[in-house]
Amino acid sequence: MSLPDDRGYFGAYGGRFVPETLMPALEELEQAYQEARHDDTFRRDLDYYLEHYAGRPTPLYYAANLTKYLGGARIYFKREDLNHTGSHKLNNVLGQALLARRMGKQRLIAETGAGQHGVATATVAALLGIECEIYMGAEDTRRQALNVFRMELLGARVNPVAGGSATLKDAINEALRDWVSNVSTTYYLLGSVVGPHPYPMMVRDFQSVIGREVRQQILAAAGRMPDHLIACVGGGSNAIGLFYPFIDDQEVKMWGAEAAGLGLNTMQHAASLTAGRPGVLQGAYSYLLQNEDGQVQVAYSVSAGLDHPAVGPEHSYLKDSGRVNYSGITDREALEAFQLLSQTEGIIPALESAHAVALAVKMAPQLPRDEVMVVNLSGRGDKDVQQVAAILQGRGADYGCS
Amino acid sequence: MGVRRLRAAFAKRKEEGRRCLIVYLCAGDPSLDITAAAVKELAAAGADIIELGVPFSDPVADGPVIQAASQRALVSGTNLVKILDLVKDLRAQVQVPLVLMSYYNPLLQYGPERLTDDLNAAGGDGLIIPDLPWEESAPIRAELDKKGLAAIPLVAPNTTKERLTKIASAASGFIYCVSLTGVTGAREGLPPGIKEYLESVRAATELPLAVGFGISTSNQARLLAPLCDGIIVGSAVVRTLHEEGLEAAVRLVQNLRQEL
């Protein structure tokens, strides 16, 4: 099984739904990527930066305290939070920025929700000496002010986007408009497995380093394959990075945690797979939060990085095929897991990752003690500490949560 | 009527040695009643073809003017069902071709077959879908062809010759030539290289060429006229209608008409 097909489809999902101006750019990108992935120099460069700059391989950590506390399956964390810049985002950014350099592009643009992708992009732009411009929802610049400062410190220009819901969805729209206008000089560095082909494939390939390392590490640590893989799913890049190298291992069960926000029965959530239906947004056919007229609904989550109405097309395919089980984790559950992991293991997770931790907290006690679970800790929680402090101290409304 | 009505509109102007003026309105901005009045008045003022924009929450090919108009239209409760009703009402009152311009998702959710049936029954003439490239458009093109409605594609200055050939072979009605690599919105002057670009499209098709994106002034219209069969004015009309009202929009259309 090799997906996507040559039109960029994962089963029924994916494709290219973009203005004509971008079609030549996507064809150029696909060709450049196909050449780069088979080029030893490109792969050597990427491996070098992943090891010496990002800090890979990241550890696989056995969470003995949490395992004991929950009393069920053995829980391991894949420590993507220990990457340089604090999340899995750097894996993809290094790959794409090296590709942009190879293509001779002078300018990088990117969108960001929580700021993790923006910080990673600004970081690599500084490293490679490429001009960088970041689009970020105005609401997110407020929720993640420190990350805005980081990006600026790294030499990037941050453009707050006030249109629509002023979050990630609108930042992506604005980045697409920039790209349409400056397509000959500019590389659009997409941050997740979303968008038109070849992005979902390319980002997946760059993030698959996570799962490849886990395969080796879990055999060394537990002497066996994992029974369960768990990751949070917004756009879905850290999840696909963990899952993809295990897709053909049918004995490995996979679980995706979506943001259920204030609850799936409210309109305040970001669970496109569990509560949406297929449609076209931002270049791809995939599960989407929309009303009956096909207008896109504003997503909500306590976590800015999961706050998106669409999901990568490969996840839509994996949902329909039943290979991955997706379920919703509420803000409350994520916040509880955020505190629990901090207190049992001394690891403060990103709010995004706290959704995966929360699913593990629900599942582990129901499972036999000899089962092994790997949870992707996609990012660290430094960026979220102020927001969580405000919520726990009752000032959550300042941050868009109740 | 569909393709035939569009063909007649271009043929009539060609016989006069003139060009078609195509006007875009965002349906439902600020209400469908005002859109109906605007279609009638602007047709009387010299618009040869009217594009009715179906508002969408995430219009990535559009600049700020049409983006804001779409938001206002959505707030006023506009949807595709109501726009098809509007087309039906208008068809009884105006002769000009009426073409829907919509992002793909609202059409997809409505269903391509049902949409083309209903558009045909309402007396609409064709579809322009800015985020549906040739590769993804076969199903809806088949439905449009079946009913004699126009499948109007967009081409851009960076569209390769291979793509131009494919796109032109599947087009009907006219070809929408995006004037520049960018989003909608009024700009000064004409983009460099537009003559060569339009000549290359001309070499690929017998269909009329209409140029849009960035055109707002009579001066631009005059300069472009010799290079094409029609010009499309969107953001400038939408902004004038919103900020200055229908009378001002009528004057804008009359002025553009004189140049073509």
PDB file of C-alpha atoms in Angstrom, chain A residues 149-276:
ATOM      1  CA  PHE A 149       8.362  37.739  20.755  1.00  0.00           C
ATOM      2  CA  ARG A 150      10.476  34.634  20.124  1.00  0.00           C
ATOM      3  CA  MET A 151       9.727  34.742  16.410  1.00  0.00           C
ATOM      4  CA  GLU A 152      10.579  38.420  16.221  1.00  0.00           C
ATOM      5  CA  LEU A 153      13.762  37.843  18.179  1.00  0.00           C
ATOM      6  CA  LEU A 154      14.712  35.213  15.607  1.00  0.00           C
ATOM      7  CA  GLY A 155      14.340  37.822  12.882  1.00  0.00           C
ATOM      8  CA  ALA A 156      10.940  36.874  11.477  1.00  0.00           C
ATOM      9  CA  ARG A 157       8.097  39.268  10.780  1.00  0.00           C
ATOM     10  CA  VAL A 158       4.834  38.278  12.474  1.00  0.00           C
ATOM     11  CA  ASN A 159       1.580  39.384  10.822  1.00  0.00           C
ATOM     12  CA  PRO A 160      -1.488  39.195  13.084  1.00  0.00           C
ATOM     13  CA  VAL A 161      -4.562  38.156  11.077  1.00  0.00           C
ATOM     14  CA  ALA A 162      -7.758  39.799  12.279  1.00  0.00           C
ATOM     15  CA  GLY A 163     -10.208  38.304   9.738  1.00  0.00           C
ATOM     16  CA  GLY A 164     -12.668  35.492  10.445  1.00  0.00           C
ATOM     17  CA  SER A 165     -12.104  33.807  13.789  1.00  0.00           C
ATOM     18  CA  ALA A 166      -8.598  35.336  14.039  1.00  0.00           C
ATOM     19  CA  THR A 167      -7.094  31.890  14.660  1.00  0.00           C
ATOM     20  CA  LEU A 168      -5.130  29.264  12.714  1.00  0.00           C
ATOM     21  CA  LYS A 169      -7.733  28.802   9.952  1.00  0.00           C
ATOM     22  CA  ASP A 170      -7.534  32.478   9.055  1.00  0.00           C
ATOM     23  CA  ALA A 171      -3.747  32.530   9.313  1.00  0.00           C
ATOM     24  CA  ILE A 172      -3.638  29.697   6.743  1.00  0.00           C
ATOM     25  CA  ASN A 173      -5.997  31.634   4.436  1.00  0.00           C
ATOM     26  CA  GLU A 174      -3.767  34.690   4.680  1.00  0.00           C
ATOM     27  CA  ALA A 175      -0.604  32.685   4.058  1.00  0.00           C
ATOM     28  CA  LEU A 176      -2.285  31.176   0.977  1.00  0.00           C
ATOM     29  CA  ARG A 177      -3.143  34.687  -0.273  1.00  0.00           C
ATOM     30  CA  ASP A 178       0.479  35.740   0.218  1.00  0.00           C
ATOM     31  CA  TRP A 179       1.640  32.661  -1.654  1.00  0.00           C
ATOM     32  CA  VAL A 180      -0.784  33.293  -4.547  1.00  0.00           C
ATOM     33  CA  SER A 181       0.643  36.822  -4.800  1.00  0.00           C
ATOM     34  CA  ASN A 182       4.358  35.972  -4.453  1.00  0.00           C
ATOM     35  CA  VAL A 183       4.509  32.470  -5.785  1.00  0.00           C
ATOM     36  CA  SER A 184       7.659  32.819  -7.867  1.00  0.00           C
ATOM     37  CA  THR A 185       9.923  33.897  -5.000  1.00  0.00           C
ATOM     38  CA  THR A 186       8.239  32.403  -1.964  1.00  0.00           C
ATOM     39  CA  TYR A 187       8.155  28.987  -0.347  1.00  0.00           C
ATOM     40  CA  TYR A 188       5.047  28.247   1.720  1.00  0.00           C
ATOM     41  CA  LEU A 189       6.215  26.123   4.636  1.00  0.00           C
ATOM     42  CA  LEU A 190       3.020  24.389   5.794  1.00  0.00           C
ATOM     43  CA  GLY A 191       3.055  23.214   9.378  1.00  0.00           C
ATOM     44  CA  SER A 192       0.891  20.121   9.346  1.00  0.00           C
ATOM     45  CA  VAL A 193      -0.285  17.221   7.199  1.00  0.00           C
ATOM     46  CA  VAL A 194      -2.990  19.425   5.713  1.00  0.00           C
ATOM     47  CA  GLY A 195      -3.346  21.469   2.521  1.00  0.00           C
ATOM     48  CA  PRO A 196      -3.041  20.416  -1.115  1.00  0.00           C
ATOM     49  CA  HIS A 197      -0.868  17.557  -2.384  1.00  0.00           C
ATOM     50  CA  PRO A 198       2.121  17.133  -1.904  1.00  0.00           C
ATOM     51  CA  TYR A 199       2.045  18.749   1.560  1.00  0.00           C
ATOM     52  CA  PRO A 200       0.211  15.983   3.461  1.00  0.00           C
ATOM     53  CA  MET A 201       2.619  13.394   2.043  1.00  0.00           C
ATOM     54  CA  MET A 202       5.738  15.505   2.464  1.00  0.00           C
ATOM     55  CA  VAL A 203       5.022  16.575   6.051  1.00  0.00           C
ATOM     56  CA  ARG A 204       4.150  12.977   6.953  1.00  0.00           C
ATOM     57  CA  ASP A 205       7.427  11.755   5.521  1.00  0.00           C
ATOM     58  CA  PHE A 206       9.428  14.337   7.481  1.00  0.00           C
ATOM     59  CA  GLN A 207       7.533  13.574  10.707  1.00  0.00           C
ATOM     60  CA  SER A 208       7.819   9.801  10.302  1.00  0.00           C
ATOM     61  CA  VAL A 209      11.218  10.010  11.961  1.00  0.00           C
ATOM     62  CA  ILE A 210       9.186   9.921  15.213  1.00  0.00           C
ATOM     63  CA  GLY A 211       7.657   6.516  14.552  1.00  0.00           C
ATOM     64  CA  ARG A 212      10.841   5.087  13.042  1.00  0.00           C
ATOM     65  CA  GLU A 213      12.741   5.918  16.210  1.00  0.00           C
ATOM     66  CA  VAL A 214       9.952   4.527  18.390  1.00  0.00           C
ATOM     67  CA  ARG A 215      10.094   1.192  16.558  1.00  0.00           C
ATOM     68  CA  GLN A 216      13.749   0.769  17.462  1.00  0.00           C
ATOM     69  CA  GLN A 217      13.508   2.283  20.923  1.00  0.00           C
ATOM     70  CA  ILE A 218      10.532   0.274  22.131  1.00  0.00           C
ATOM     71  CA  LEU A 219      12.179  -2.979  21.101  1.00  0.00           C
ATOM     72  CA  ALA A 220      15.218  -2.005  23.137  1.00  0.00           C
ATOM     73  CA  ALA A 221      13.212  -0.724  26.108  1.00  0.00           C
ATOM     74  CA  ALA A 222      10.321  -3.203  26.324  1.00  0.00           C
ATOM     75  CA  GLY A 223      11.604  -6.023  24.124  1.00  0.00           C
ATOM     76  CA  ARG A 224       8.445  -5.964  22.043  1.00  0.00           C
ATOM     77  CA  MET A 225       6.252  -3.951  19.739  1.00  0.00           C
ATOM     78  CA  PRO A 226       3.815  -1.525  21.378  1.00  0.00           C
ATOM     79  CA  ASP A 227       0.186  -2.530  21.830  1.00  0.00           C
ATOM     80  CA  HIS A 228      -1.081   1.040  21.626  1.00  0.00           C
ATOM     81  CA  LEU A 229       0.079   4.296  20.085  1.00  0.00           C
ATOM     82  CA  ILE A 230      -1.565   7.537  21.211  1.00  0.00           C
ATOM     83  CA  ALA A 231      -1.209  11.050  19.836  1.00  0.00           C
ATOM     84  CA  CYS A 232      -3.203  14.268  19.719  1.00  0.00           C
ATOM     85  CA  VAL A 233      -4.739  15.304  16.401  1.00  0.00           C
ATOM     86  CA  GLY A 234      -5.308  18.857  15.281  1.00  0.00           C
ATOM     87  CA  GLY A 235      -3.989  18.997  11.738  1.00  0.00           C
ATOM     88  CA  GLY A 236      -2.440  15.667  12.659  1.00  0.00           C
ATOM     89  CA  SER A 237       1.284  15.880  11.918  1.00  0.00           C
ATOM     90  CA  ASN A 238       2.704  14.511  15.161  1.00  0.00           C
ATOM     91  CA  ALA A 239       0.127  11.708  15.098  1.00  0.00           C
ATOM     92  CA  ILE A 240       0.858  10.656  11.530  1.00  0.00           C
ATOM     93  CA  GLY A 241       4.581  10.886  12.302  1.00  0.00           C
ATOM     94  CA  LEU A 242       4.143   8.378  15.122  1.00  0.00           C
ATOM     95  CA  PHE A 243       1.608   6.132  13.371  1.00  0.00           C
ATOM     96  CA  TYR A 244       2.899   5.905   9.836  1.00  0.00           C
ATOM     97  CA  PRO A 245       5.845   3.519  10.348  1.00  0.00           C
ATOM     98  CA  PHE A 246       3.449   1.135  12.192  1.00  0.00           C
ATOM     99  CA  ILE A 247       0.510   1.266   9.745  1.00  0.00           C
ATOM    100  CA  ASP A 248       1.144  -2.225   8.402  1.00  0.00           C
ATOM    101  CA  ASP A 249       1.635  -3.720  11.891  1.00  0.00           C
ATOM    102  CA  GLN A 250      -1.961  -4.736  12.494  1.00  0.00           C
ATOM    103  CA  GLU A 251      -1.250  -5.801  16.095  1.00  0.00           C
ATOM    104  CA  VAL A 252      -0.424  -2.185  17.000  1.00  0.00           C
ATOM    105  CA  LYS A 253      -3.599  -0.282  17.873  1.00  0.00           C
ATOM    106  CA  MET A 254      -3.667   3.447  17.211  1.00  0.00           C
ATOM    107  CA  TRP A 255      -5.585   6.177  18.948  1.00  0.00           C
ATOM    108  CA  GLY A 256      -6.001   9.841  18.054  1.00  0.00           C
ATOM    109  CA  ALA A 257      -7.164  12.420  20.602  1.00  0.00           C
ATOM    110  CA  GLU A 258      -9.067  15.344  19.109  1.00  0.00           C
ATOM    111  CA  ALA A 259      -9.976  18.520  20.954  1.00  0.00           C
ATOM    112  CA  ALA A 260     -13.551  18.198  22.235  1.00  0.00           C
ATOM    113  CA  GLY A 261     -13.276  21.666  23.795  1.00  0.00           C
ATOM    114  CA  LEU A 262     -16.312  22.374  25.945  1.00  0.00           C
ATOM    115  CA  GLY A 263     -17.929  19.138  24.738  1.00  0.00           C
ATOM    116  CA  LEU A 264     -18.903  17.500  21.449  1.00  0.00           C
ATOM    117  CA  ASN A 265     -22.553  18.354  22.095  1.00  0.00           C
ATOM    118  CA  THR A 266     -21.692  22.057  22.242  1.00  0.00           C
ATOM    119  CA  MET A 267     -20.536  23.948  19.140  1.00  0.00           C
ATOM    120  CA  GLN A 268     -17.325  24.745  21.030  1.00  0.00           C
ATOM    121  CA  HIS A 269     -14.878  22.086  19.899  1.00  0.00           C
ATOM    122  CA  ALA A 270     -12.331  21.237  17.203  1.00  0.00           C
ATOM    123  CA  ALA A 271     -13.153  17.554  16.656  1.00  0.00           C
ATOM    124  CA  SER A 272     -13.449  17.413  12.868  1.00  0.00           C
ATOM    125  CA  LEU A 273     -13.083  13.614  12.631  1.00  0.00           C
ATOM    126  CA  THR A 274     -15.458  12.725  15.452  1.00  0.00           C
ATOM    127  CA  ALA A 275     -18.033  15.467  14.832  1.00  0.00           C
ATOM    128  CA  GLY A 276     -17.490  16.802  11.278  1.00  0.00           C
TER     129      GLY A 276
END
